[in-house]
mmCIF file of C-alpha atoms and ligand atoms in Angstrom:
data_model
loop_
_atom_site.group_PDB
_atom_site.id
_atom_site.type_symbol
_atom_site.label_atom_id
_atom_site.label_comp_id
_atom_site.label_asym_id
_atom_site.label_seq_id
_atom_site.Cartn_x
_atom_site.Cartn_y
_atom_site.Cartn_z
ATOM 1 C CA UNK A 40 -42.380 3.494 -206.899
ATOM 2 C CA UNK A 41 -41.659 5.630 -203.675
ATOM 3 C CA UNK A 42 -43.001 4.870 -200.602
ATOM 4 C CA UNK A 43 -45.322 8.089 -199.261
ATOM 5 C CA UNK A 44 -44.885 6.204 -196.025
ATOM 6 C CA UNK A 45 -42.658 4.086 -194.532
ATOM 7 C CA UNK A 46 -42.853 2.843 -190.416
ATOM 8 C CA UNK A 47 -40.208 0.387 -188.776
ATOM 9 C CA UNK A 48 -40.477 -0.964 -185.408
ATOM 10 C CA UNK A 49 -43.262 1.611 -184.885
ATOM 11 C CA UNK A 50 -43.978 1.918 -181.244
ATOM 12 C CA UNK A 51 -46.921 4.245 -180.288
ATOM 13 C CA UNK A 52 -48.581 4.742 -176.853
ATOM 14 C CA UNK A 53 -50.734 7.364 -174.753
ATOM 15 C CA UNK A 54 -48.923 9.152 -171.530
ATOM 16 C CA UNK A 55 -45.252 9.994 -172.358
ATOM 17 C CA UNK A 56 -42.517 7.209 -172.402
ATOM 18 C CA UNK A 57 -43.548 4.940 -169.551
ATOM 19 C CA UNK A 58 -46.298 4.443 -171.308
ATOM 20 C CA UNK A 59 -48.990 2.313 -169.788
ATOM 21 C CA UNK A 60 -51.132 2.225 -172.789
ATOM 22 C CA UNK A 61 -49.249 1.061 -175.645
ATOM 23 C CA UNK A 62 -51.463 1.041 -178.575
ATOM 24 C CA UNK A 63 -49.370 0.465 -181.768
ATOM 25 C CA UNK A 64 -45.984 -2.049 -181.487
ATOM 26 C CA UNK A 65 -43.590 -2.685 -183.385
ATOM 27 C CA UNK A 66 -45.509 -1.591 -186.824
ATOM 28 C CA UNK A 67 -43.168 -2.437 -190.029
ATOM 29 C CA UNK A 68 -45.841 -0.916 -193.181
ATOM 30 C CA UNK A 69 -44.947 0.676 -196.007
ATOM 31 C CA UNK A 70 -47.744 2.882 -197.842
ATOM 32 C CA UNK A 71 -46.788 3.474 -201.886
ATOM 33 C CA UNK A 72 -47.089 6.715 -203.230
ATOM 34 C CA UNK A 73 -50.250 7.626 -205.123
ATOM 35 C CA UNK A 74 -52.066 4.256 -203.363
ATOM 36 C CA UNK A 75 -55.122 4.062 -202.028
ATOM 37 C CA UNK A 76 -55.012 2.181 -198.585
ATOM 38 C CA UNK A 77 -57.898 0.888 -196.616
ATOM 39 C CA UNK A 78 -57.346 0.276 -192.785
ATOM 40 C CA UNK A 79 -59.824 -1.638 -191.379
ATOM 41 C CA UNK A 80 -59.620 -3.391 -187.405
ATOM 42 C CA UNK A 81 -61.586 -3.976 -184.270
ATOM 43 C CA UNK A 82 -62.504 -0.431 -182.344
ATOM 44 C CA UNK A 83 -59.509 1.059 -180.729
ATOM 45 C CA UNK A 84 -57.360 -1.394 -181.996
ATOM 46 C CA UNK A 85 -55.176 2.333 -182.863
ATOM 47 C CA UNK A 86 -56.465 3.251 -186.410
ATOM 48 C CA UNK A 87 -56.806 6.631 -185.686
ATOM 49 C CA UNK A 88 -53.652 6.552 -183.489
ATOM 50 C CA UNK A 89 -51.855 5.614 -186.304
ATOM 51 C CA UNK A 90 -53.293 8.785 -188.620
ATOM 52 C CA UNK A 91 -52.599 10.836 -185.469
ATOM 53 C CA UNK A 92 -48.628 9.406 -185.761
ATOM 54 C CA UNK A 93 -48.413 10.305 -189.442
ATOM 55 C CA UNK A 94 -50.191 13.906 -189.194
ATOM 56 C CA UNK A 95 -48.159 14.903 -186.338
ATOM 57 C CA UNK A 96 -50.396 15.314 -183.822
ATOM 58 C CA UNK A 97 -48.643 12.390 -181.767
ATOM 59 C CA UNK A 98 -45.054 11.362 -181.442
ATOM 60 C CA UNK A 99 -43.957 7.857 -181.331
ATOM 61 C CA UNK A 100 -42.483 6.189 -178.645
ATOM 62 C CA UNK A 101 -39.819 3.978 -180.450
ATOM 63 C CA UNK A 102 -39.216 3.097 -183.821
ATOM 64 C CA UNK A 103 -39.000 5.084 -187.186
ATOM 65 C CA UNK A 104 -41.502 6.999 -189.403
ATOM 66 C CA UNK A 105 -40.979 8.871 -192.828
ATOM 67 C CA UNK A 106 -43.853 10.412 -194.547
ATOM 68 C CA UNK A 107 -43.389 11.406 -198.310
ATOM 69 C CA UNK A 108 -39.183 11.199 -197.668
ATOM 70 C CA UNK A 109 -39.587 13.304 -194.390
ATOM 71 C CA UNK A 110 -40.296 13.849 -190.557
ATOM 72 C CA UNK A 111 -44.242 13.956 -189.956
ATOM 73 C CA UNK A 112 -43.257 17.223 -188.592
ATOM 74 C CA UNK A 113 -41.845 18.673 -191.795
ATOM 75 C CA UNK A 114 -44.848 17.519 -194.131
ATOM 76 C CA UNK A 115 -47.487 19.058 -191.781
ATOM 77 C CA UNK A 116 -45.679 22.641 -191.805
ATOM 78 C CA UNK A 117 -45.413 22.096 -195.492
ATOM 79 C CA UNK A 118 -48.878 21.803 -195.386
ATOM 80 C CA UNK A 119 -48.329 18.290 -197.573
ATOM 81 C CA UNK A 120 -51.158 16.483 -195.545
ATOM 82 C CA UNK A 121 -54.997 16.693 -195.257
ATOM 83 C CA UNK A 122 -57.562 15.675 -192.886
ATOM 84 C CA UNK A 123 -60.679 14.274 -192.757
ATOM 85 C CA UNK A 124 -62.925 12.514 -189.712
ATOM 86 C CA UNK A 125 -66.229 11.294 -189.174
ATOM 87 C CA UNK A 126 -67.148 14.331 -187.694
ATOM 88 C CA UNK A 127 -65.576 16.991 -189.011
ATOM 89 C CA UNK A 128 -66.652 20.464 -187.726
ATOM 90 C CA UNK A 129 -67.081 23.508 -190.073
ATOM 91 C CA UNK A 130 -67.625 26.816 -188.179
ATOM 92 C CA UNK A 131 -71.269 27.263 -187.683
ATOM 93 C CA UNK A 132 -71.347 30.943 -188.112
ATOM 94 C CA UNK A 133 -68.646 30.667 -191.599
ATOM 95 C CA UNK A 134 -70.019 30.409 -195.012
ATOM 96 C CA UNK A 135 -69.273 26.976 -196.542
ATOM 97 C CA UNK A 136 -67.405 28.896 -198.822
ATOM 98 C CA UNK A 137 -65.397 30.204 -195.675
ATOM 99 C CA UNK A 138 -65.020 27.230 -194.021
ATOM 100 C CA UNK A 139 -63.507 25.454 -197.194
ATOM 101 C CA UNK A 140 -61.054 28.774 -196.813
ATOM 102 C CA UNK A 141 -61.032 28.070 -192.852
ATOM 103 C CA UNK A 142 -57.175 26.418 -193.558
ATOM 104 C CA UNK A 143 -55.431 29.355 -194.768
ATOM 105 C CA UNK A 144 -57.164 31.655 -192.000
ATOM 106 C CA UNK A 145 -59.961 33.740 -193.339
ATOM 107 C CA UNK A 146 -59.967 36.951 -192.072
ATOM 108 C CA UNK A 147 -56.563 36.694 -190.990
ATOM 109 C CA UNK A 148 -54.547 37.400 -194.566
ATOM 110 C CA UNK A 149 -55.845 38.867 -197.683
ATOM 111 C CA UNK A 150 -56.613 35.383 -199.907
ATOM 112 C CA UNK A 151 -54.895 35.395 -203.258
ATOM 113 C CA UNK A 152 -56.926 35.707 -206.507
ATOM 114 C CA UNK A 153 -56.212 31.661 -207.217
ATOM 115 C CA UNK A 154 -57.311 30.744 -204.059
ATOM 116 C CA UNK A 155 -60.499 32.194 -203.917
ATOM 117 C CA UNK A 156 -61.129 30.646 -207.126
ATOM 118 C CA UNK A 157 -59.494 27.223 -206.261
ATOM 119 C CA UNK A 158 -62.321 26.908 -203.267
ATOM 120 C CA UNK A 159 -64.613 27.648 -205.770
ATOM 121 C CA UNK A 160 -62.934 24.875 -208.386
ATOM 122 C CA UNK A 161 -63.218 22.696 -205.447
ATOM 123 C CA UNK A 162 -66.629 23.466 -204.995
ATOM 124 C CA UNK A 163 -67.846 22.606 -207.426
ATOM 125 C CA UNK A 164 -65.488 19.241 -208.023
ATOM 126 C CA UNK A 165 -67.647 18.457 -204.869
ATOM 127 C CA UNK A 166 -70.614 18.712 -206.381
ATOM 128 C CA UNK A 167 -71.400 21.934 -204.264
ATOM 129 C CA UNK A 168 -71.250 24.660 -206.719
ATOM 130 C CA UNK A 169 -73.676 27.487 -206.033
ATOM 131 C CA UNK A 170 -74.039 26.685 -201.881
ATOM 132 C CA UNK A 171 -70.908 28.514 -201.465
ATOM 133 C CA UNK A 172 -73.130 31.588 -199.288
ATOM 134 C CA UNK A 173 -75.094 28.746 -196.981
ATOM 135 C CA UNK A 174 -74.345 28.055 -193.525
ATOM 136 C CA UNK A 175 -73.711 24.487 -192.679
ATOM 137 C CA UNK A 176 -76.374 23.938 -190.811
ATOM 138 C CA UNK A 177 -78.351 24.248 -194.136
ATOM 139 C CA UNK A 178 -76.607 20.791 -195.522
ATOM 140 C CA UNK A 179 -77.520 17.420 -195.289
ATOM 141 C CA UNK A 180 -74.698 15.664 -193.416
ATOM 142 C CA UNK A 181 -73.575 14.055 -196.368
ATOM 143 C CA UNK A 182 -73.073 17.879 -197.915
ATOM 144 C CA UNK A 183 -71.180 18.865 -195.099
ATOM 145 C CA UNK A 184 -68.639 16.088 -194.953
ATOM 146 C CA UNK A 185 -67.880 17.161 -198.853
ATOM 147 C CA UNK A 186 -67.459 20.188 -197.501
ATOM 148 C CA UNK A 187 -64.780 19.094 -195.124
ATOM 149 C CA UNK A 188 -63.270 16.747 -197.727
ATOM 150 C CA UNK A 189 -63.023 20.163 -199.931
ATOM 151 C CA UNK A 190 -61.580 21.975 -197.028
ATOM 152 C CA UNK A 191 -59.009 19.304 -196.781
ATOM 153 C CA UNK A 192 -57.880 19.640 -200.445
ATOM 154 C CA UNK A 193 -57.401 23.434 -200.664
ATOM 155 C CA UNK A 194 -53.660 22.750 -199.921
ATOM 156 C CA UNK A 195 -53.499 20.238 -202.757
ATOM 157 C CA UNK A 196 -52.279 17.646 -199.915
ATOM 158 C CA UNK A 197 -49.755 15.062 -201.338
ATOM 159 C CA UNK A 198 -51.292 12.843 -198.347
ATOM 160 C CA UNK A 199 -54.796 12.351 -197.334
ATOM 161 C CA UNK A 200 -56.046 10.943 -194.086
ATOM 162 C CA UNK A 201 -59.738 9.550 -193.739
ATOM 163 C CA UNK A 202 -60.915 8.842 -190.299
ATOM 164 C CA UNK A 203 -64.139 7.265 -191.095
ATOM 165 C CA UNK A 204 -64.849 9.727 -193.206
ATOM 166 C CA UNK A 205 -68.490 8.741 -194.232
ATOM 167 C CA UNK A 206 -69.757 6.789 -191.089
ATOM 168 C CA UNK A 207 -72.116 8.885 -190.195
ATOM 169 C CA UNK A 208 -74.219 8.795 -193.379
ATOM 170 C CA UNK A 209 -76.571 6.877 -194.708
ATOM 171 C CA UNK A 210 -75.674 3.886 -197.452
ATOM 172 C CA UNK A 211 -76.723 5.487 -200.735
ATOM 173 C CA UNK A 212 -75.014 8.777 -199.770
ATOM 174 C CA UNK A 213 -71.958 6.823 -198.779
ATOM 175 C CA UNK A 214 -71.484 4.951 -202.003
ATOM 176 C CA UNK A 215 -72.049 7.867 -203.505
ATOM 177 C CA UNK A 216 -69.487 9.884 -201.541
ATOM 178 C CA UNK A 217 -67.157 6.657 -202.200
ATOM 179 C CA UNK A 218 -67.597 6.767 -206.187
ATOM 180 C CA UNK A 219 -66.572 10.677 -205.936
ATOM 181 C CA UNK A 220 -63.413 9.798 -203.773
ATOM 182 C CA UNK A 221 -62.171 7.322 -206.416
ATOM 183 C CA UNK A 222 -62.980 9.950 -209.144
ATOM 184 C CA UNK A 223 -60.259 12.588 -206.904
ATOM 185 C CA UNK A 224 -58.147 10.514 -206.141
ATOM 186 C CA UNK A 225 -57.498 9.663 -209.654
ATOM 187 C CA UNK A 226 -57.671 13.261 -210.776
ATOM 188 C CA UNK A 227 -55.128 13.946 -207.950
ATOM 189 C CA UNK A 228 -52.584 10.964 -207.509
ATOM 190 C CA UNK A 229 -52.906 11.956 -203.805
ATOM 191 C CA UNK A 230 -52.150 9.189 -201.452
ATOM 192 C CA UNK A 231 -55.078 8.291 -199.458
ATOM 193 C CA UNK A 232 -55.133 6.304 -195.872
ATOM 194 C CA UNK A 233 -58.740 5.676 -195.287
ATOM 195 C CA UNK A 234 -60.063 4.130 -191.893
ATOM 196 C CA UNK A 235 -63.352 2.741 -192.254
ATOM 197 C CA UNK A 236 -65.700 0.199 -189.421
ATOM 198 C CA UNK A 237 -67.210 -1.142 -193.092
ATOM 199 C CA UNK A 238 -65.478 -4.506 -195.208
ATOM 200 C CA UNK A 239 -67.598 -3.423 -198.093
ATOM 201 C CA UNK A 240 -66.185 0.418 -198.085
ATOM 202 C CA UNK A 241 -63.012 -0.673 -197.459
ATOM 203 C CA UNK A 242 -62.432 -3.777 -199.931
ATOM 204 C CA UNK A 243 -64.324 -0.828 -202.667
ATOM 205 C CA UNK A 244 -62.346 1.379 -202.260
ATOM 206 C CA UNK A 245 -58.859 0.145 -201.261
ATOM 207 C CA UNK A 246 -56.027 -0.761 -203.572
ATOM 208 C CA UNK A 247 -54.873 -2.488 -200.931
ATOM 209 C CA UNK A 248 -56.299 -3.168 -197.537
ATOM 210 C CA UNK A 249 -54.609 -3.715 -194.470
ATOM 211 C CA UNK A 250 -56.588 -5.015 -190.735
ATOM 212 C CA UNK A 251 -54.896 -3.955 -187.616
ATOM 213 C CA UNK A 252 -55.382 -6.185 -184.535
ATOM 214 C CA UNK A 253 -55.522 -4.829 -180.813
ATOM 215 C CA UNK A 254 -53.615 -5.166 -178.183
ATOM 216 C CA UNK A 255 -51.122 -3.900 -178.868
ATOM 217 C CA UNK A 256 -52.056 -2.592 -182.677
ATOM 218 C CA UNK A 257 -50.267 -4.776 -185.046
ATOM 219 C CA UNK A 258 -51.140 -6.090 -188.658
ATOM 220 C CA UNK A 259 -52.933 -8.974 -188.826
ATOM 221 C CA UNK A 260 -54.035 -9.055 -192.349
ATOM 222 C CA UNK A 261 -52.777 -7.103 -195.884
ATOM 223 C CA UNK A 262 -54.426 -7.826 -199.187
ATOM 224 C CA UNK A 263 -53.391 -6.488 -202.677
ATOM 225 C CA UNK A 264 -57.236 -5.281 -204.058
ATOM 226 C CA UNK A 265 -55.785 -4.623 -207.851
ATOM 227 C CA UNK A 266 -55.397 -8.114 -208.967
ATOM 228 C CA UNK A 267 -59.673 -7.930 -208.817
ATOM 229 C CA UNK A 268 -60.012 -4.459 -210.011
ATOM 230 C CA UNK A 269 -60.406 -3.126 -213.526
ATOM 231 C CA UNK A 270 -58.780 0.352 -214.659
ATOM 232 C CA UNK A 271 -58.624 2.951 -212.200
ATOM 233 C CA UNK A 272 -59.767 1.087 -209.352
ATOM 234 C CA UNK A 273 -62.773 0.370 -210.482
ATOM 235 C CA UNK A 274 -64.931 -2.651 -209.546
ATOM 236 C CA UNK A 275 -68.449 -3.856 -208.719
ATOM 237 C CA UNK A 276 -70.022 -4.230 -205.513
ATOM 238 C CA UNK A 277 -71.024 -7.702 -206.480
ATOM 239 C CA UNK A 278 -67.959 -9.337 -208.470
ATOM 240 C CA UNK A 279 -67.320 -12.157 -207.135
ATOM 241 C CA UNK A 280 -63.637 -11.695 -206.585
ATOM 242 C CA UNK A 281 -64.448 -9.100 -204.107
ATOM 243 C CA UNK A 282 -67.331 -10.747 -201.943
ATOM 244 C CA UNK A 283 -64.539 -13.623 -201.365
ATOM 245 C CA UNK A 284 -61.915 -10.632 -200.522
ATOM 246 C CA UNK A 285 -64.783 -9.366 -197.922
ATOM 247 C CA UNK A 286 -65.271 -12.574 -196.730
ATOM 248 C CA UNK A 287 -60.948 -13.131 -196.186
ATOM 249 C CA UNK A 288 -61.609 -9.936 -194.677
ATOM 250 C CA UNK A 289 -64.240 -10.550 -192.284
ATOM 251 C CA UNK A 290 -62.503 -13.331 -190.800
ATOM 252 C CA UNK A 291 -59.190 -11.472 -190.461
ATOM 253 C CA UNK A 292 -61.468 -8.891 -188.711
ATOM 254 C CA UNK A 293 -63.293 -11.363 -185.966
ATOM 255 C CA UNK A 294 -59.644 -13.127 -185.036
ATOM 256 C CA UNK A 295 -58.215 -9.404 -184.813
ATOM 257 C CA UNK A 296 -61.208 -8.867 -182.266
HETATM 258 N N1 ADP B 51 -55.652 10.689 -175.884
HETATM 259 C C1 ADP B 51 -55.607 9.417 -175.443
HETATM 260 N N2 ADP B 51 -55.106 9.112 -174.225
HETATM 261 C C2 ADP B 51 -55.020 7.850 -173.790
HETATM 262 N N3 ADP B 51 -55.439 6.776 -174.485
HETATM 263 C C3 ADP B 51 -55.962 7.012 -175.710
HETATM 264 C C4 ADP B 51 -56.067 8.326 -176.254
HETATM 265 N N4 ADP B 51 -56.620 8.230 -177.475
HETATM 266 C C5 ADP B 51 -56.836 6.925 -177.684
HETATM 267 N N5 ADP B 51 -56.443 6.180 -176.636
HETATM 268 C C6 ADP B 51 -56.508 4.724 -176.519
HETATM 269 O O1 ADP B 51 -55.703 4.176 -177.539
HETATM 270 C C7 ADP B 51 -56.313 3.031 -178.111
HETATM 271 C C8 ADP B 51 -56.462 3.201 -179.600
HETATM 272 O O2 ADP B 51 -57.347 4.267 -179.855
HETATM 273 P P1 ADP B 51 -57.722 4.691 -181.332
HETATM 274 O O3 ADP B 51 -56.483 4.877 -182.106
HETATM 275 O O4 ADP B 51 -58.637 5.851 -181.214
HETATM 276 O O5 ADP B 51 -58.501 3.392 -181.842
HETATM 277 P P2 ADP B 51 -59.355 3.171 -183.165
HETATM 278 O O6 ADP B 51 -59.294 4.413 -183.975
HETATM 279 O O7 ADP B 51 -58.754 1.994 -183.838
HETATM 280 O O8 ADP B 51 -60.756 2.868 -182.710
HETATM 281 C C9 ADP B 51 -57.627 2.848 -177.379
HETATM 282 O O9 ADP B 51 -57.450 1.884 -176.384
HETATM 283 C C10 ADP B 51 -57.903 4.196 -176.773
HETATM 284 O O10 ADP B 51 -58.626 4.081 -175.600
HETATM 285 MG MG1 MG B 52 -60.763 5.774 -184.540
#
């Protein structure tokens, strides 16, 4: 299968070319198409910085990139790529039915018949059909960040980038939120690049999880999930198989610290 992603000698950094930060180096990953990839690694070890690189909001400093056969550049004006953080802001004073509109500028152009009724579709996909007319600030925060997840599928991205998408909410509502992704991302075959701070989220969700190590960002660890997975990603919390995948994790994690 095609790679959506593909880095060589990946050299990132803050403050142009002479760089005193340099916060990914030397990065050789390759992310298949349709996968579902965990990134787990110490706090700013560059997981975000790495997201950043492949939604072109940063340029490298050395190396190669290709997202989905292309520059990072090219996908984002084909509006191929979605994004979601921890803390996604809707507009306070937009509908959520707005805000899930927010990416093709409401207000700005007349919206197309199918559009209007794809937010709706998506909506409801999100388990939000009928608070379309409420303001955000009358959602629970785990609504909210289904809103933005929404929002971020209105383009029908090819690519979707997490940035710990549901660390801000509480356990239940994440596993939830975590059983709903899996369900998408099956309906969608869109390539997902999750960040998460949590083994458990990450090892559940993740066809494949990678750890990044600091200083500079490198990978330290990359396990293949589907050998303990049934159909469709699926697998319990508790198999066995996975705690001792946590556990390989874990300690990838505290030498990566
Ligand atoms: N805009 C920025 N300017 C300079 N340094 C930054 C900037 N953003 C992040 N960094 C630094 O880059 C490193 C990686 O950050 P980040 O990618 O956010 O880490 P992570 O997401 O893994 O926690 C950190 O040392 C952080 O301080
Ligand atoms: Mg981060």
């Amino acid at each position: 299968m095609a790679n959506a992603i593909e880095t060589r000698g990946l050299d990132v950094g803050y403050g142009g070319r002479q760089a005193a930060v340099k916060v990914l180096s030397g990065l050789d990953l390759n992310v298949e198409a349709g996968s579902f990839l965990s990134i787990l690694g110490p706090s700013g070890c560059g997981k975000s910085t790495l997201l950043r690189v492949v939604a072109d909001l940063l340029d490298p400093l050395g190396g190669t990139i290709s997202v989905l056969g292309d520059t990072p550049h090219a996908v984002r004006s084909r509006r191929d790529v979605g994004f979601v953080f921890q803390d996604s802001t809707l507009l306070p004073w937009r509908t959520v039915r707005d805000n899930v509109r927010l990416p093709l500028g409401v207000g700005q152009v007349s919206l197309t018949r199918s559009i209007e009724d794809r937010s709706d579709e998506l909506l409801e996909l999100m388990g939000l059909a009928g608070f379309g007319e409420r303001l955000p600030h009358q959602l629970s925060g785990g609504q909210r960040q289904r809103v933005a997840i929404a929002r971020a599928l209105l383009g029908q991205p090819k690519l979707l980038l997490m940035d710990e998408p549901f660390g801000a909410l509480d356990e239940i509502t994440r596993d939830r939120l975590n059983d709903e992704l899996l369900t998408l991302w099956r309906r969608t075959g869109t390539t997902i690049l999750f960040v998460t701070h949590s083994i458990a989220e990450a090892a559940y969700l993740g066809e494949r999880v990678i750890v990044l190590a600091a200083n500079p960002g490198r990978l330290a660890k990359d396990i293949d999930m589907r050998p303990f997975k049934q159909d469709g990603n699926r697998c319990s919390r508790e198999d066995p198989a996975i705690v001792a995948a946590m556990a390989e994790l874990r300690t990838a994690l505290e030498r990566a610290s």
